[in-house]
Amino acid sequence: MKPAVFDVCVSGSGAVARALALALSVQGWRVALASEPGSLAPREHDIRTYALNARSIEVLERLRIWPSLKQFATPVHEMCVKGDRGGELRFTAWQQCVSELAWIVDAGALERLLGDAIRYAPHVTQIESTEGQAPAVQASLLAVCEGKHSSTREALGASFERQPYGHWGVAARLRASRPHAGVARQWFRSPDVLALLPFQYPEPGASYGLVWSMPQAQAQQWLLESAEVFESGLMKAIADSDSAGAAQVGELRLHGAPAAWPLAVAQASPWSGPGWVLLGDAAHQVHPLAGQGLNLGLADVDVLSGVLREAREREPWRSAGDERLLRRYERARWLPTRAMAGLTDGLLHLFETDQGLVRELRNTGMGLLNQWSPVKRWLVGQALDR
């Protein structure tokens, strides 16, 4: 029997791969979703949280995922960023004339709901693939959404210029003794960056997702500590940086064990070629201090699906894997991802140094920026991707 022929083969199992498969299915493309056996099953004890901007929410609304996901999401109404010597930036939703700055969502719930939708998508066929091998599927376009360690990207000949930070990101779920009031908090502490993202689980209205970037050796040591020592060290780090903020947060307790992963900045080149294209972490990787990783990936999905939709309407003679179409996608996404990588990388290195003059300048700059409303509105607009 002749093997099935698809318009697009999406290789991957994460949120970007699932969202792309659904987006193309909605447009009527025949899609194969190639994933390793068991990789689409829900993860147990998933402690990851995602900060989604307005554009990502719009993508999920079009996929009809957002109404169900919203019950696992928490709106951010205010963002408070502290420097390491008195510098402060505050962003509020009302200043930006929006109902919320972002939504903090449960990563496991997002992937589970995307997986449920895929099972009922009329044009998506799930295919098992083997790790380290390109999917054995006949398709006009291979969309690689395999993450930063993609083996298919390497087989296609695309480079992946990766610069490790020597830092790891430590993540955990926390229960607080005081309500979060929809306030996200971040402390640049030189050399680590600590963020508390308001969340609804395990305690509605009084929980946080922790994202703590720190040198690798320090992160590995924290993972070995008891819950009591970890909690005490976390509270001390916050109090040392911002005693008023520590009082507003209250006592923090771990809900489950923390996890950690190495951090880097990376960019693939090229992103596309004849019959293939890269999306999400397979194409780019940024530091998580701005919470933009998944937003960049969902924006990739939005642009690629838009390019293919327009081509189908205006240039129906082109296949989904037409190299000219894929270059349109690459051109549209290259600058925004480079800009975000440059911003996060620059901020990290700016607060990494201990030099007194640099400390004074960066904290003074934060204070001046906090008073400059037009620039603040522009910065938030970029993060919202409006």
mmCIF file of C-alpha atoms in Angstrom:
data_model
loop_
_atom_site.group_PDB
_atom_site.id
_atom_site.type_symbol
_atom_site.label_atom_id
_atom_site.label_comp_id
_atom_site.label_asym_id
_atom_site.label_seq_id
_atom_site.Cartn_x
_atom_site.Cartn_y
_atom_site.Cartn_z
ATOM 1 C CA MET A 1 0.000 0.000 0.000
ATOM 2 C CA LYS A 2 1.321 3.443 -0.928
ATOM 3 C CA PRO A 3 2.165 5.548 2.176
ATOM 4 C CA ALA A 4 -0.043 8.524 2.958
ATOM 5 C CA VAL A 5 1.044 11.886 1.583
ATOM 6 C CA PHE A 6 0.647 14.969 3.764
ATOM 7 C CA ASP A 7 0.922 18.666 3.123
ATOM 8 C CA VAL A 8 2.903 19.247 6.322
ATOM 9 C CA CYS A 9 4.750 17.008 8.730
ATOM 10 C CA VAL A 10 5.187 18.696 12.127
ATOM 11 C CA SER A 11 8.039 17.063 14.040
ATOM 12 C CA GLY A 12 7.872 17.601 17.810
ATOM 13 C CA SER A 13 5.709 17.117 20.876
ATOM 14 C CA GLY A 14 5.719 20.413 22.798
ATOM 15 C CA ALA A 15 3.269 23.314 22.829
ATOM 16 C CA VAL A 16 4.684 24.899 19.646
ATOM 17 C CA ALA A 17 4.421 21.656 17.660
ATOM 18 C CA ARG A 18 0.874 20.995 18.855
ATOM 19 C CA ALA A 19 -0.245 24.575 18.214
ATOM 20 C CA LEU A 20 1.176 24.518 14.676
ATOM 21 C CA ALA A 21 -0.503 21.207 13.865
ATOM 22 C CA LEU A 22 -3.842 22.583 15.060
ATOM 23 C CA ALA A 23 -3.443 25.927 13.265
ATOM 24 C CA LEU A 24 -2.714 24.230 9.950
ATOM 25 C CA SER A 25 -5.492 21.702 10.472
ATOM 26 C CA VAL A 26 -7.984 24.555 10.899
ATOM 27 C CA GLN A 27 -6.919 25.826 7.470
ATOM 28 C CA GLY A 28 -7.536 22.418 5.907
ATOM 29 C CA TRP A 29 -3.937 21.289 5.408
ATOM 30 C CA ARG A 30 -3.289 17.567 5.777
ATOM 31 C CA VAL A 31 -0.953 17.372 8.763
ATOM 32 C CA ALA A 32 1.144 14.581 10.231
ATOM 33 C CA LEU A 33 2.275 15.200 13.830
ATOM 34 C CA ALA A 34 5.417 13.099 14.269
ATOM 35 C CA SER A 35 6.395 12.528 17.905
ATOM 36 C CA GLU A 36 8.346 9.961 19.872
ATOM 37 C CA PRO A 37 6.207 7.272 21.501
ATOM 38 C CA GLY A 38 4.686 8.535 24.750
ATOM 39 C CA SER A 39 5.896 12.123 24.313
ATOM 40 C CA LEU A 40 2.362 13.462 23.895
ATOM 41 C CA ALA A 41 1.220 11.942 27.195
ATOM 42 C CA PRO A 42 0.671 14.443 30.046
ATOM 43 C CA ARG A 43 3.705 14.957 32.281
ATOM 44 C CA GLU A 44 3.346 14.087 35.936
ATOM 45 C CA HIS A 45 4.236 16.814 38.442
ATOM 46 C CA ASP A 46 4.924 19.459 35.780
ATOM 47 C CA ILE A 47 6.067 22.544 37.698
ATOM 48 C CA ARG A 48 6.641 24.782 34.677
ATOM 49 C CA THR A 49 4.672 27.980 34.166
ATOM 50 C CA TYR A 50 4.478 30.151 31.052
ATOM 51 C CA ALA A 51 3.930 33.903 30.855
ATOM 52 C CA LEU A 52 1.732 34.454 27.797
ATOM 53 C CA ASN A 53 1.394 37.840 26.102
ATOM 54 C CA ALA A 54 -1.598 39.216 24.191
ATOM 55 C CA ARG A 55 -0.531 37.756 20.841
ATOM 56 C CA SER A 56 -0.134 34.265 22.295
ATOM 57 C CA ILE A 57 -3.594 34.498 23.849
ATOM 58 C CA GLU A 58 -5.013 35.500 20.455
ATOM 59 C CA VAL A 59 -3.384 32.441 18.872
ATOM 60 C CA LEU A 60 -4.887 30.162 21.525
ATOM 61 C CA GLU A 61 -8.284 31.823 21.151
ATOM 62 C CA ARG A 62 -8.279 31.080 17.416
ATOM 63 C CA LEU A 63 -7.433 27.468 18.238
ATOM 64 C CA ARG A 64 -10.332 27.440 20.766
ATOM 65 C CA ILE A 65 -7.949 26.446 23.552
ATOM 66 C CA TRP A 66 -8.081 29.616 25.626
ATOM 67 C CA PRO A 67 -11.612 29.268 27.118
ATOM 68 C CA SER A 68 -10.622 25.962 28.749
ATOM 69 C CA LEU A 69 -7.071 27.061 29.596
ATOM 70 C CA LYS A 70 -8.224 30.233 31.335
ATOM 71 C CA GLN A 71 -9.234 28.299 34.450
ATOM 72 C CA PHE A 72 -5.562 27.292 34.802
ATOM 73 C CA ALA A 73 -4.295 30.854 34.247
ATOM 74 C CA THR A 74 -3.649 33.893 36.434
ATOM 75 C CA PRO A 75 -3.721 37.489 35.147
ATOM 76 C CA VAL A 76 -0.761 39.776 35.872
ATOM 77 C CA HIS A 77 -1.993 43.287 36.654
ATOM 78 C CA GLU A 78 1.294 44.735 37.832
ATOM 79 C CA MET A 79 4.991 44.005 37.336
ATOM 80 C CA CYS A 80 7.586 45.226 39.850
ATOM 81 C CA VAL A 81 11.254 44.967 38.836
ATOM 82 C CA LYS A 82 13.971 45.806 41.367
ATOM 83 C CA GLY A 83 17.645 46.503 40.752
ATOM 84 C CA ASP A 84 20.449 45.646 43.151
ATOM 85 C CA ARG A 85 20.945 49.153 44.539
ATOM 86 C CA GLY A 86 17.604 50.919 44.759
ATOM 87 C CA GLY A 87 16.637 50.861 41.095
ATOM 88 C CA GLU A 88 12.980 50.117 40.399
ATOM 89 C CA LEU A 89 10.590 49.745 37.473
ATOM 90 C CA ARG A 90 6.832 49.342 37.832
ATOM 91 C CA PHE A 91 4.440 48.494 35.033
ATOM 92 C CA THR A 92 0.672 48.381 35.520
ATOM 93 C CA ALA A 93 -2.133 47.238 33.261
ATOM 94 C CA TRP A 94 -4.141 50.452 33.714
ATOM 95 C CA GLN A 95 -1.183 52.577 32.589
ATOM 96 C CA GLN A 96 -1.001 50.438 29.448
ATOM 97 C CA CYS A 97 -4.798 50.652 28.957
ATOM 98 C CA VAL A 98 -5.160 46.857 28.975
ATOM 99 C CA SER A 99 -6.984 44.515 31.319
ATOM 100 C CA GLU A 100 -3.794 42.577 32.135
ATOM 101 C CA LEU A 101 -0.090 42.663 31.258
ATOM 102 C CA ALA A 102 0.148 38.901 30.770
ATOM 103 C CA TRP A 103 -1.328 35.605 31.863
ATOM 104 C CA ILE A 104 0.650 33.027 33.843
ATOM 105 C CA VAL A 105 -0.495 29.586 32.737
ATOM 106 C CA ASP A 106 0.143 26.043 33.846
ATOM 107 C CA ALA A 107 2.448 24.408 31.286
ATOM 108 C CA GLY A 108 1.006 20.947 31.829
ATOM 109 C CA ALA A 109 -2.570 22.170 31.345
ATOM 110 C CA LEU A 110 -1.647 23.972 28.126
ATOM 111 C CA GLU A 111 -0.004 20.911 26.598
ATOM 112 C CA ARG A 112 -2.814 18.628 27.785
ATOM 113 C CA LEU A 113 -5.541 20.808 26.228
ATOM 114 C CA LEU A 114 -3.601 21.108 22.973
ATOM 115 C CA GLY A 115 -3.230 17.323 22.947
ATOM 116 C CA ASP A 116 -6.951 16.829 23.544
ATOM 117 C CA ALA A 117 -7.776 19.148 20.657
ATOM 118 C CA ILE A 118 -5.384 17.310 18.338
ATOM 119 C CA ARG A 119 -7.153 14.007 18.967
ATOM 120 C CA TYR A 120 -10.330 15.514 17.515
ATOM 121 C CA ALA A 121 -8.722 17.583 14.741
ATOM 122 C CA PRO A 122 -10.039 16.224 11.429
ATOM 123 C CA HIS A 123 -6.870 16.799 9.383
ATOM 124 C CA VAL A 124 -4.181 15.734 11.881
ATOM 125 C CA THR A 125 -2.707 12.232 11.915
ATOM 126 C CA GLN A 126 -0.381 11.309 14.782
ATOM 127 C CA ILE A 127 2.726 9.426 13.664
ATOM 128 C CA GLU A 128 5.367 7.798 15.851
ATOM 129 C CA SER A 129 8.937 8.836 15.099
ATOM 130 C CA THR A 130 12.316 7.556 16.274
ATOM 131 C CA GLU A 131 14.675 9.764 18.250
ATOM 132 C CA GLY A 132 17.599 10.976 16.146
ATOM 133 C CA GLN A 133 15.918 10.185 12.832
ATOM 134 C CA ALA A 134 13.922 12.433 10.526
ATOM 135 C CA PRO A 135 10.232 11.407 10.388
ATOM 136 C CA ALA A 136 9.608 8.801 7.679
ATOM 137 C CA VAL A 137 6.616 10.689 6.291
ATOM 138 C CA GLN A 138 5.912 11.928 2.765
ATOM 139 C CA ALA A 139 5.056 15.613 3.071
ATOM 140 C CA SER A 140 5.613 18.801 1.100
ATOM 141 C CA LEU A 141 6.868 20.596 4.207
ATOM 142 C CA LEU A 142 8.753 19.386 7.265
ATOM 143 C CA ALA A 143 8.191 21.794 10.180
ATOM 144 C CA VAL A 144 10.774 21.115 12.881
ATOM 145 C CA CYS A 145 9.538 21.981 16.393
ATOM 146 C CA GLU A 146 11.747 19.577 18.324
ATOM 147 C CA GLY A 147 13.258 22.046 20.805
ATOM 148 C CA LYS A 148 16.795 23.250 21.361
ATOM 149 C CA HIS A 149 18.365 19.782 21.077
ATOM 150 C CA SER A 150 16.773 19.020 17.694
ATOM 151 C CA SER A 151 18.562 16.231 15.837
ATOM 152 C CA THR A 152 16.542 16.870 12.669
ATOM 153 C CA ARG A 153 17.841 20.455 12.520
ATOM 154 C CA GLU A 154 21.381 19.108 12.545
ATOM 155 C CA ALA A 155 20.587 16.538 9.859
ATOM 156 C CA LEU A 156 19.187 19.305 7.638
ATOM 157 C CA GLY A 157 22.513 21.144 7.845
ATOM 158 C CA ALA A 158 21.319 24.169 9.827
ATOM 159 C CA SER A 159 23.813 25.524 12.342
ATOM 160 C CA PHE A 160 22.815 26.396 15.898
ATOM 161 C CA GLU A 161 25.108 29.009 17.381
ATOM 162 C CA ARG A 162 24.708 28.466 21.114
ATOM 163 C CA GLN A 163 26.364 30.493 23.854
ATOM 164 C CA PRO A 164 25.904 28.943 27.319
ATOM 165 C CA TYR A 165 25.534 31.405 30.186
ATOM 166 C CA GLY A 166 27.009 29.095 32.796
ATOM 167 C CA HIS A 167 23.718 29.683 34.614
ATOM 168 C CA TRP A 168 20.842 27.342 35.304
ATOM 169 C CA GLY A 169 17.191 28.227 35.725
ATOM 170 C CA VAL A 170 15.654 26.862 38.933
ATOM 171 C CA ALA A 171 11.871 26.449 38.838
ATOM 172 C CA ALA A 172 9.436 25.573 41.607
ATOM 173 C CA ARG A 173 5.843 25.965 42.738
ATOM 174 C CA LEU A 174 5.371 27.976 45.903
ATOM 175 C CA ARG A 175 2.575 28.573 48.395
ATOM 176 C CA ALA A 176 2.547 32.053 49.997
ATOM 177 C CA SER A 177 1.106 33.245 53.310
ATOM 178 C CA ARG A 178 -0.164 36.470 51.692
ATOM 179 C CA PRO A 179 -2.236 36.962 48.498
ATOM 180 C CA HIS A 180 -0.272 37.829 45.351
ATOM 181 C CA ALA A 181 -2.874 40.395 44.128
ATOM 182 C CA GLY A 182 -1.837 39.721 40.520
ATOM 183 C CA VAL A 183 1.630 41.245 41.050
ATOM 184 C CA ALA A 184 4.670 39.671 39.358
ATOM 185 C CA ARG A 185 7.992 40.467 41.009
ATOM 186 C CA GLN A 186 11.561 40.280 39.754
ATOM 187 C CA TRP A 187 14.879 41.049 41.421
ATOM 188 C CA PHE A 188 18.166 41.566 39.555
ATOM 189 C CA ARG A 189 20.633 40.584 42.277
ATOM 190 C CA SER A 190 24.003 40.261 40.515
ATOM 191 C CA PRO A 191 24.742 37.596 39.443
ATOM 192 C CA ASP A 192 21.348 35.902 39.885
ATOM 193 C CA VAL A 193 17.885 36.973 38.733
ATOM 194 C CA LEU A 194 14.881 35.927 40.833
ATOM 195 C CA ALA A 195 11.260 36.106 39.664
ATOM 196 C CA LEU A 196 7.953 35.259 41.354
ATOM 197 C CA LEU A 197 5.027 34.792 38.957
ATOM 198 C CA PRO A 198 1.514 34.966 40.490
ATOM 199 C CA PHE A 199 -0.348 31.699 40.166
ATOM 200 C CA GLN A 200 -3.502 29.927 41.308
ATOM 201 C CA TYR A 201 -2.104 26.541 42.309
ATOM 202 C CA PRO A 202 -1.711 25.029 44.867
ATOM 203 C CA GLU A 203 -3.382 27.897 46.811
ATOM 204 C CA PRO A 204 -5.825 30.058 44.786
ATOM 205 C CA GLY A 205 -4.762 33.691 44.965
ATOM 206 C CA ALA A 206 -1.671 32.923 47.058
ATOM 207 C CA SER A 207 0.743 30.873 44.951
ATOM 208 C CA TYR A 208 3.738 31.622 42.766
ATOM 209 C CA GLY A 209 5.799 30.055 40.036
ATOM 210 C CA LEU A 210 9.483 30.553 40.830
ATOM 211 C CA VAL A 211 12.058 31.178 38.084
ATOM 212 C CA TRP A 212 15.503 31.744 39.594
ATOM 213 C CA SER A 213 18.484 32.112 37.252
ATOM 214 C CA MET A 214 21.841 31.557 38.977
ATOM 215 C CA PRO A 215 25.358 30.177 38.381
ATOM 216 C CA GLN A 216 25.359 26.455 37.658
ATOM 217 C CA ALA A 217 27.208 25.333 40.798
ATOM 218 C CA GLN A 218 24.865 27.344 43.002
ATOM 219 C CA ALA A 219 21.791 25.896 41.290
ATOM 220 C CA GLN A 220 23.038 22.338 41.656
ATOM 221 C CA GLN A 221 23.697 22.930 45.344
ATOM 222 C CA TRP A 222 20.177 24.295 45.935
ATOM 223 C CA LEU A 223 18.686 21.151 44.362
ATOM 224 C CA LEU A 224 20.480 19.045 46.983
ATOM 225 C CA GLU A 225 19.141 21.032 49.936
ATOM 226 C CA SER A 226 16.131 20.134 52.039
ATOM 227 C CA ALA A 227 12.860 21.973 51.509
ATOM 228 C CA GLU A 228 13.398 23.919 54.735
ATOM 229 C CA VAL A 229 16.878 25.099 53.713
ATOM 230 C CA PHE A 230 15.680 26.005 50.203
ATOM 231 C CA GLU A 231 12.738 28.017 51.562
ATOM 232 C CA SER A 232 14.935 29.796 54.083
ATOM 233 C CA GLY A 233 17.517 30.661 51.430
ATOM 234 C CA LEU A 234 14.845 31.924 49.055
ATOM 235 C CA MET A 235 13.248 34.158 51.675
ATOM 236 C CA LYS A 236 16.665 35.533 52.671
ATOM 237 C CA ALA A 237 17.490 36.321 49.029
ATOM 238 C CA ILE A 238 14.234 38.266 48.653
ATOM 239 C CA ALA A 239 14.561 40.061 51.999
ATOM 240 C CA ASP A 240 18.172 41.053 51.288
ATOM 241 C CA SER A 241 17.085 42.555 47.973
ATOM 242 C CA ASP A 242 13.760 44.108 48.965
ATOM 243 C CA SER A 243 12.554 43.998 52.557
ATOM 244 C CA ALA A 244 9.257 45.703 51.683
ATOM 245 C CA GLY A 245 8.629 43.239 48.864
ATOM 246 C CA ALA A 246 9.414 40.307 51.159
ATOM 247 C CA ALA A 247 6.792 41.536 53.624
ATOM 248 C CA GLN A 248 4.209 41.826 50.849
ATOM 249 C CA VAL A 249 4.929 38.305 49.606
ATOM 250 C CA GLY A 250 4.847 36.728 53.052
ATOM 251 C CA GLU A 251 6.243 33.310 53.938
ATOM 252 C CA LEU A 252 6.919 31.006 51.000
ATOM 253 C CA ARG A 253 6.679 27.218 51.099
ATOM 254 C CA LEU A 254 7.634 24.731 48.403
ATOM 255 C CA HIS A 255 4.912 22.658 46.780
ATOM 256 C CA GLY A 256 6.877 19.737 45.396
ATOM 257 C CA ALA A 257 10.555 19.523 44.543
ATOM 258 C CA PRO A 258 12.276 22.223 42.453
ATOM 259 C CA ALA A 259 13.835 21.482 39.072
ATOM 260 C CA ALA A 260 16.592 23.147 37.029
ATOM 261 C CA TRP A 261 17.980 23.342 33.499
ATOM 262 C CA PRO A 262 20.981 25.024 31.792
ATOM 263 C CA LEU A 263 20.463 28.437 30.162
ATOM 264 C CA ALA A 264 21.872 29.750 26.889
ATOM 265 C CA VAL A 265 21.212 32.145 24.024
ATOM 266 C CA ALA A 266 21.112 30.562 20.582
ATOM 267 C CA GLN A 267 20.073 31.204 17.003
ATOM 268 C CA ALA A 268 19.801 28.781 14.088
ATOM 269 C CA SER A 269 20.951 29.603 10.574
ATOM 270 C CA PRO A 270 19.224 29.229 8.228
ATOM 271 C CA TRP A 271 15.697 28.796 9.548
ATOM 272 C CA SER A 272 14.371 27.317 6.333
ATOM 273 C CA GLY A 273 15.311 25.548 3.141
ATOM 274 C CA PRO A 274 13.615 23.636 0.321
ATOM 275 C CA GLY A 275 10.752 21.786 2.001
ATOM 276 C CA TRP A 276 11.742 22.438 5.631
ATOM 277 C CA VAL A 277 11.439 25.118 8.315
ATOM 278 C CA LEU A 278 12.385 25.607 11.977
ATOM 279 C CA LEU A 279 10.122 26.983 14.723
ATOM 280 C CA GLY A 280 10.330 27.620 18.471
ATOM 281 C CA ASP A 281 13.391 26.540 20.416
ATOM 282 C CA ALA A 282 14.666 24.635 17.388
ATOM 283 C CA ALA A 283 15.165 28.049 15.745
ATOM 284 C CA HIS A 284 16.027 30.292 18.702
ATOM 285 C CA GLN A 285 16.642 30.265 22.435
ATOM 286 C CA VAL A 286 16.598 33.237 24.827
ATOM 287 C CA HIS A 287 17.179 33.799 28.523
ATOM 288 C CA PRO A 288 13.930 33.327 30.515
ATOM 289 C CA LEU A 289 14.264 36.594 32.483
ATOM 290 C CA ALA A 290 11.644 38.273 30.260
ATOM 291 C CA GLY A 291 9.394 35.193 30.052
ATOM 292 C CA GLN A 292 9.274 35.381 26.250
ATOM 293 C CA GLY A 293 10.399 31.897 25.157
ATOM 294 C CA LEU A 294 6.994 30.367 24.394
ATOM 295 C CA ASN A 295 5.644 33.712 23.167
ATOM 296 C CA LEU A 296 8.332 33.732 20.470
ATOM 297 C CA GLY A 297 7.430 30.157 19.525
ATOM 298 C CA LEU A 298 3.695 30.870 19.275
ATOM 299 C CA ALA A 299 4.477 33.976 17.216
ATOM 300 C CA ASP A 300 6.406 31.658 14.859
ATOM 301 C CA VAL A 301 3.271 29.524 14.577
ATOM 302 C CA ASP A 302 1.146 32.615 13.929
ATOM 303 C CA VAL A 303 3.402 33.938 11.153
ATOM 304 C CA LEU A 304 4.037 30.613 9.393
ATOM 305 C CA SER A 305 0.360 29.638 9.398
ATOM 306 C CA GLY A 306 -0.472 33.145 8.115
ATOM 307 C CA VAL A 307 2.075 32.899 5.298
ATOM 308 C CA LEU A 308 0.704 29.504 4.228
ATOM 309 C CA ARG A 309 -2.903 30.701 4.449
ATOM 310 C CA GLU A 310 -2.235 33.754 2.275
ATOM 311 C CA ALA A 311 -0.305 31.674 -0.244
ATOM 312 C CA ARG A 312 -3.153 29.207 -0.518
ATOM 313 C CA GLU A 313 -5.543 32.067 -1.268
ATOM 314 C CA ARG A 314 -3.340 34.141 -3.616
ATOM 315 C CA GLU A 315 -0.728 31.681 -4.967
ATOM 316 C CA PRO A 316 -2.429 28.291 -5.011
ATOM 317 C CA TRP A 317 0.196 26.876 -7.363
ATOM 318 C CA ARG A 318 2.792 26.929 -4.572
ATOM 319 C CA SER A 319 3.140 23.928 -2.256
ATOM 320 C CA ALA A 320 3.456 24.267 1.514
ATOM 321 C CA GLY A 321 7.187 23.570 1.182
ATOM 322 C CA ASP A 322 7.858 26.250 -1.426
ATOM 323 C CA GLU A 323 11.201 27.823 -0.495
ATOM 324 C CA ARG A 324 10.039 31.343 -1.366
ATOM 325 C CA LEU A 325 7.124 31.098 1.070
ATOM 326 C CA LEU A 326 9.367 29.823 3.832
ATOM 327 C CA ARG A 327 11.800 32.699 3.324
ATOM 328 C CA ARG A 328 8.896 35.103 3.896
ATOM 329 C CA TYR A 329 8.316 33.500 7.267
ATOM 330 C CA GLU A 330 12.025 33.612 8.115
ATOM 331 C CA ARG A 331 12.330 37.290 7.209
ATOM 332 C CA ALA A 332 9.284 38.188 9.293
ATOM 333 C CA ARG A 333 10.545 36.391 12.406
ATOM 334 C CA TRP A 334 14.318 36.922 12.294
ATOM 335 C CA LEU A 335 14.422 40.514 13.578
ATOM 336 C CA PRO A 336 11.896 40.122 16.466
ATOM 337 C CA THR A 337 13.691 37.068 17.831
ATOM 338 C CA ARG A 338 17.130 38.670 17.484
ATOM 339 C CA ALA A 339 15.862 41.801 19.219
ATOM 340 C CA MET A 340 14.447 39.827 22.154
ATOM 341 C CA ALA A 341 17.630 37.761 22.437
ATOM 342 C CA GLY A 342 19.684 40.961 22.445
ATOM 343 C CA LEU A 343 17.470 42.586 25.078
ATOM 344 C CA THR A 344 17.546 39.672 27.514
ATOM 345 C CA ASP A 345 21.242 39.031 26.934
ATOM 346 C CA GLY A 346 22.070 42.704 27.440
ATOM 347 C CA LEU A 347 20.057 42.958 30.655
ATOM 348 C CA LEU A 348 21.672 39.845 32.079
ATOM 349 C CA HIS A 349 25.218 41.046 31.369
ATOM 350 C CA LEU A 350 24.413 44.566 32.578
ATOM 351 C CA PHE A 351 23.446 43.247 36.011
ATOM 352 C CA GLU A 352 26.119 40.551 36.086
ATOM 353 C CA THR A 353 29.041 42.848 36.835
ATOM 354 C CA ASP A 354 29.891 43.945 40.385
ATOM 355 C CA GLN A 355 31.684 47.170 39.416
ATOM 356 C CA GLY A 356 30.476 50.040 41.591
ATOM 357 C CA LEU A 357 30.113 52.618 38.809
ATOM 358 C CA VAL A 358 28.159 50.217 36.596
ATOM 359 C CA ARG A 359 25.889 49.382 39.534
ATOM 360 C CA GLU A 360 25.127 53.031 40.138
ATOM 361 C CA LEU A 361 24.468 53.753 36.470
ATOM 362 C CA ARG A 362 22.156 50.778 35.876
ATOM 363 C CA ASN A 363 20.063 51.468 38.983
ATOM 364 C CA THR A 364 19.898 55.187 38.242
ATOM 365 C CA GLY A 365 18.828 54.326 34.694
ATOM 366 C CA MET A 366 16.013 52.128 36.008
ATOM 367 C CA GLY A 367 14.769 54.979 38.192
ATOM 368 C CA LEU A 368 14.833 57.445 35.300
ATOM 369 C CA LEU A 369 13.059 55.000 33.000
ATOM 370 C CA ASN A 370 10.393 54.446 35.644
ATOM 371 C CA GLN A 371 9.544 58.156 35.414
ATOM 372 C CA TRP A 372 9.504 58.232 31.608
ATOM 373 C CA SER A 373 5.958 57.050 30.867
ATOM 374 C CA PRO A 374 6.075 57.077 27.019
ATOM 375 C CA VAL A 375 9.109 54.769 26.942
ATOM 376 C CA LYS A 376 7.584 52.514 29.597
ATOM 377 C CA ARG A 377 4.402 52.188 27.529
ATOM 378 C CA TRP A 378 6.473 51.358 24.441
ATOM 379 C CA LEU A 379 8.442 48.671 26.315
ATOM 380 C CA VAL A 380 5.292 47.028 27.632
ATOM 381 C CA GLY A 381 3.756 47.200 24.172
ATOM 382 C CA GLN A 382 6.740 45.268 22.797
ATOM 383 C CA ALA A 383 6.372 42.617 25.487
ATOM 384 C CA LEU A 384 2.626 42.342 24.830
ATOM 385 C CA ASP A 385 3.414 42.070 21.086
ATOM 386 C CA ARG A 386 0.511 44.349 20.234
#
